[in-house]
Amino acid sequence: QVQLVESGGGLVQAGGSLRLSCAASGRTFNNYAMGWFRQAPGKEREFVAAISRSSAFTGYADSVKGRFTISRDNAKNTVYLQMNSLKPEDTAVYYCAARVGSAYRTAAAGYDNWGQGTQVTVSS
């Protein structure tokens, strides 16, 4: 239905910033609410941020509120995650996900399509 490709991950020191991008293929990007999730070794995949189809609503995990910002550009079929004030505990593989509909979900099971992920490593 839609192919998602993440980019922008890398190695950064604590306190630094990264911007992740997720490019979606096709012409149906406007049909999807989008989310970002992350998974660290030995942990379950966890919700990070999400945005509704029209960008009217956003949601964040408590652990990233005030530090991360999700946005989307429907004209470019791209969703972004701006990550500031990074901490070592932010180290994980970050995935973007899409679900059909205007509303977003915070559970991974609520999403239909997933990217391959991009590694974010925050050193101390």
PDB file of C-alpha atoms in Angstrom:
ATOM      1  CA  GLN A   1       0.000   0.000   0.000  1.00  0.00           C
ATOM      2  CA  VAL A   2       2.780   2.414   0.910  1.00  0.00           C
ATOM      3  CA  GLN A   3       6.539   2.043   1.184  1.00  0.00           C
ATOM      4  CA  LEU A   4       8.277   3.930   3.969  1.00  0.00           C
ATOM      5  CA  VAL A   5      11.988   4.719   4.040  1.00  0.00           C
ATOM      6  CA  GLU A   6      13.599   6.334   7.085  1.00  0.00           C
ATOM      7  CA  SER A   7      16.774   8.376   7.015  1.00  0.00           C
ATOM      8  CA  GLY A   8      18.699  10.790   9.190  1.00  0.00           C
ATOM      9  CA  GLY A   9      19.871   8.516  11.973  1.00  0.00           C
ATOM     10  CA  GLY A  10      23.415   8.480  13.220  1.00  0.00           C
ATOM     11  CA  LEU A  11      25.740   8.937  16.153  1.00  0.00           C
ATOM     12  CA  VAL A  12      25.431  12.019  18.303  1.00  0.00           C
ATOM     13  CA  GLN A  13      26.606  13.080  21.744  1.00  0.00           C
ATOM     14  CA  ALA A  14      24.171  13.658  24.565  1.00  0.00           C
ATOM     15  CA  GLY A  15      22.563  17.056  24.224  1.00  0.00           C
ATOM     16  CA  GLY A  16      22.809  17.035  20.460  1.00  0.00           C
ATOM     17  CA  SER A  17      20.120  16.992  17.806  1.00  0.00           C
ATOM     18  CA  LEU A  18      19.056  14.898  14.850  1.00  0.00           C
ATOM     19  CA  ARG A  19      16.230  15.135  12.365  1.00  0.00           C
ATOM     20  CA  LEU A  20      14.756  11.920  11.063  1.00  0.00           C
ATOM     21  CA  SER A  21      12.852  11.787   7.799  1.00  0.00           C
ATOM     22  CA  CYS A  22      10.429   9.203   6.520  1.00  0.00           C
ATOM     23  CA  ALA A  23       9.667   9.293   2.822  1.00  0.00           C
ATOM     24  CA  ALA A  24       6.525   7.556   1.617  1.00  0.00           C
ATOM     25  CA  SER A  25       5.998   6.250  -1.868  1.00  0.00           C
ATOM     26  CA  GLY A  26       2.874   6.617  -3.915  1.00  0.00           C
ATOM     27  CA  ARG A  27       0.204   9.263  -4.083  1.00  0.00           C
ATOM     28  CA  THR A  28      -1.883   8.136  -1.110  1.00  0.00           C
ATOM     29  CA  PHE A  29       0.176   9.699   1.684  1.00  0.00           C
ATOM     30  CA  ASN A  30      -2.705  11.999   2.597  1.00  0.00           C
ATOM     31  CA  ASN A  31      -4.796   8.949   3.549  1.00  0.00           C
ATOM     32  CA  TYR A  32      -2.499   8.004   6.432  1.00  0.00           C
ATOM     33  CA  ALA A  33      -1.919   9.077   9.960  1.00  0.00           C
ATOM     34  CA  MET A  34       1.765   8.661  10.772  1.00  0.00           C
ATOM     35  CA  GLY A  35       3.742   7.622  13.800  1.00  0.00           C
ATOM     36  CA  TRP A  36       7.282   7.203  15.021  1.00  0.00           C
ATOM     37  CA  PHE A  37       8.267   4.274  17.215  1.00  0.00           C
ATOM     38  CA  ARG A  38      11.574   3.087  18.576  1.00  0.00           C
ATOM     39  CA  GLN A  39      13.026  -0.173  19.778  1.00  0.00           C
ATOM     40  CA  ALA A  40      16.143  -0.679  21.861  1.00  0.00           C
ATOM     41  CA  PRO A  41      17.838  -4.062  22.342  1.00  0.00           C
ATOM     42  CA  GLY A  42      15.911  -6.205  24.780  1.00  0.00           C
ATOM     43  CA  LYS A  43      12.935  -3.862  24.870  1.00  0.00           C
ATOM     44  CA  GLU A  44       9.546  -3.766  23.233  1.00  0.00           C
ATOM     45  CA  ARG A  45       8.842  -1.380  20.421  1.00  0.00           C
ATOM     46  CA  GLU A  46       7.526   1.789  22.016  1.00  0.00           C
ATOM     47  CA  PHE A  47       5.561   4.778  20.880  1.00  0.00           C
ATOM     48  CA  VAL A  48       7.440   8.030  20.366  1.00  0.00           C
ATOM     49  CA  ALA A  49       5.222  10.451  18.461  1.00  0.00           C
ATOM     50  CA  ALA A  50       2.334  10.549  16.018  1.00  0.00           C
ATOM     51  CA  ILE A  51       0.536  12.995  13.792  1.00  0.00           C
ATOM     52  CA  SER A  52      -2.915  12.997  12.273  1.00  0.00           C
ATOM     53  CA  ARG A  53      -3.613  12.967   8.568  1.00  0.00           C
ATOM     54  CA  SER A  54      -3.985  16.723   8.293  1.00  0.00           C
ATOM     55  CA  SER A  55      -1.415  17.639  10.985  1.00  0.00           C
ATOM     56  CA  ALA A  56      -4.229  18.999  13.151  1.00  0.00           C
ATOM     57  CA  PHE A  57      -3.263  16.760  16.069  1.00  0.00           C
ATOM     58  CA  THR A  58      -0.006  15.435  17.434  1.00  0.00           C
ATOM     59  CA  GLY A  59       0.873  13.185  20.320  1.00  0.00           C
ATOM     60  CA  TYR A  60       4.073  12.356  22.177  1.00  0.00           C
ATOM     61  CA  ALA A  61       5.353   9.890  24.684  1.00  0.00           C
ATOM     62  CA  ASP A  62       6.000  11.500  28.049  1.00  0.00           C
ATOM     63  CA  SER A  63       9.675  10.638  27.756  1.00  0.00           C
ATOM     64  CA  VAL A  64      10.141  12.870  24.705  1.00  0.00           C
ATOM     65  CA  LYS A  65       7.703  15.718  25.299  1.00  0.00           C
ATOM     66  CA  GLY A  66       9.425  19.055  25.002  1.00  0.00           C
ATOM     67  CA  ARG A  67      12.390  17.524  23.179  1.00  0.00           C
ATOM     68  CA  PHE A  68      10.971  15.887  20.043  1.00  0.00           C
ATOM     69  CA  THR A  69       8.689  17.381  17.410  1.00  0.00           C
ATOM     70  CA  ILE A  70       6.811  15.468  14.736  1.00  0.00           C
ATOM     71  CA  SER A  71       5.704  17.163  11.543  1.00  0.00           C
ATOM     72  CA  ARG A  72       4.665  16.232   8.036  1.00  0.00           C
ATOM     73  CA  ASP A  73       4.732  17.730   4.591  1.00  0.00           C
ATOM     74  CA  ASN A  74       2.017  16.081   2.566  1.00  0.00           C
ATOM     75  CA  ALA A  75       3.207  17.762  -0.620  1.00  0.00           C
ATOM     76  CA  LYS A  76       6.537  15.963  -0.191  1.00  0.00           C
ATOM     77  CA  ASN A  77       5.051  12.716   1.143  1.00  0.00           C
ATOM     78  CA  THR A  78       7.383  13.002   4.116  1.00  0.00           C
ATOM     79  CA  VAL A  79       7.077  12.921   7.887  1.00  0.00           C
ATOM     80  CA  TYR A  80       9.818  14.250  10.156  1.00  0.00           C
ATOM     81  CA  LEU A  81      10.962  13.774  13.709  1.00  0.00           C
ATOM     82  CA  GLN A  82      13.094  16.584  15.064  1.00  0.00           C
ATOM     83  CA  MET A  83      14.987  15.322  18.100  1.00  0.00           C
ATOM     84  CA  ASN A  84      16.671  17.810  20.405  1.00  0.00           C
ATOM     85  CA  SER A  85      18.443  17.449  23.739  1.00  0.00           C
ATOM     86  CA  LEU A  86      19.131  13.807  23.015  1.00  0.00           C
ATOM     87  CA  LYS A  87      19.875  11.456  25.878  1.00  0.00           C
ATOM     88  CA  PRO A  88      21.647   8.084  25.917  1.00  0.00           C
ATOM     89  CA  GLU A  89      18.319   6.431  26.695  1.00  0.00           C
ATOM     90  CA  ASP A  90      17.060   7.654  23.310  1.00  0.00           C
ATOM     91  CA  THR A  91      19.400   5.166  21.647  1.00  0.00           C
ATOM     92  CA  ALA A  92      17.284   2.824  19.537  1.00  0.00           C
ATOM     93  CA  VAL A  93      16.225   1.928  16.059  1.00  0.00           C
ATOM     94  CA  TYR A  94      13.571   4.412  15.032  1.00  0.00           C
ATOM     95  CA  TYR A  95      10.723   3.342  12.778  1.00  0.00           C
ATOM     96  CA  CYS A  96       8.071   5.309  11.003  1.00  0.00           C
ATOM     97  CA  ALA A  97       4.657   3.782  10.547  1.00  0.00           C
ATOM     98  CA  ALA A  98       1.459   4.541   8.683  1.00  0.00           C
ATOM     99  CA  ARG A  99      -2.180   3.714   9.273  1.00  0.00           C
ATOM    100  CA  VAL A 100      -5.188   4.398   7.109  1.00  0.00           C
ATOM    101  CA  GLY A 101      -7.372   7.069   8.624  1.00  0.00           C
ATOM    102  CA  SER A 102      -7.241  10.567   9.993  1.00  0.00           C
ATOM    103  CA  ALA A 103      -6.630   9.673  13.632  1.00  0.00           C
ATOM    104  CA  TYR A 104      -3.368   8.355  14.993  1.00  0.00           C
ATOM    105  CA  ARG A 105      -2.791   5.567  17.492  1.00  0.00           C
ATOM    106  CA  THR A 106      -0.140   5.097  20.150  1.00  0.00           C
ATOM    107  CA  ALA A 107      -0.039   1.301  19.929  1.00  0.00           C
ATOM    108  CA  ALA A 108       2.159  -0.338  17.331  1.00  0.00           C
ATOM    109  CA  ALA A 109      -0.642  -2.747  16.497  1.00  0.00           C
ATOM    110  CA  GLY A 110      -2.662   0.175  15.204  1.00  0.00           C
ATOM    111  CA  TYR A 111      -0.356   0.720  12.238  1.00  0.00           C
ATOM    112  CA  ASP A 112      -0.434  -1.123   8.951  1.00  0.00           C
ATOM    113  CA  ASN A 113       2.834  -0.175   7.270  1.00  0.00           C
ATOM    114  CA  TRP A 114       6.345   0.087   8.645  1.00  0.00           C
ATOM    115  CA  GLY A 115       9.693   1.312   7.448  1.00  0.00           C
ATOM    116  CA  GLN A 116      12.922  -0.604   7.899  1.00  0.00           C
ATOM    117  CA  GLY A 117      14.191   1.708  10.611  1.00  0.00           C
ATOM    118  CA  THR A 118      17.149   4.001  11.155  1.00  0.00           C
ATOM    119  CA  GLN A 119      19.656   3.678  13.984  1.00  0.00           C
ATOM    120  CA  VAL A 120      20.047   6.515  16.463  1.00  0.00           C
ATOM    121  CA  THR A 121      22.925   6.227  18.915  1.00  0.00           C
ATOM    122  CA  VAL A 122      23.448   8.807  21.635  1.00  0.00           C
ATOM    123  CA  SER A 123      26.750   8.675  23.467  1.00  0.00           C
ATOM    124  CA  SER A 124      27.465  10.056  26.906  1.00  0.00           C
TER     125      SER A 124
END
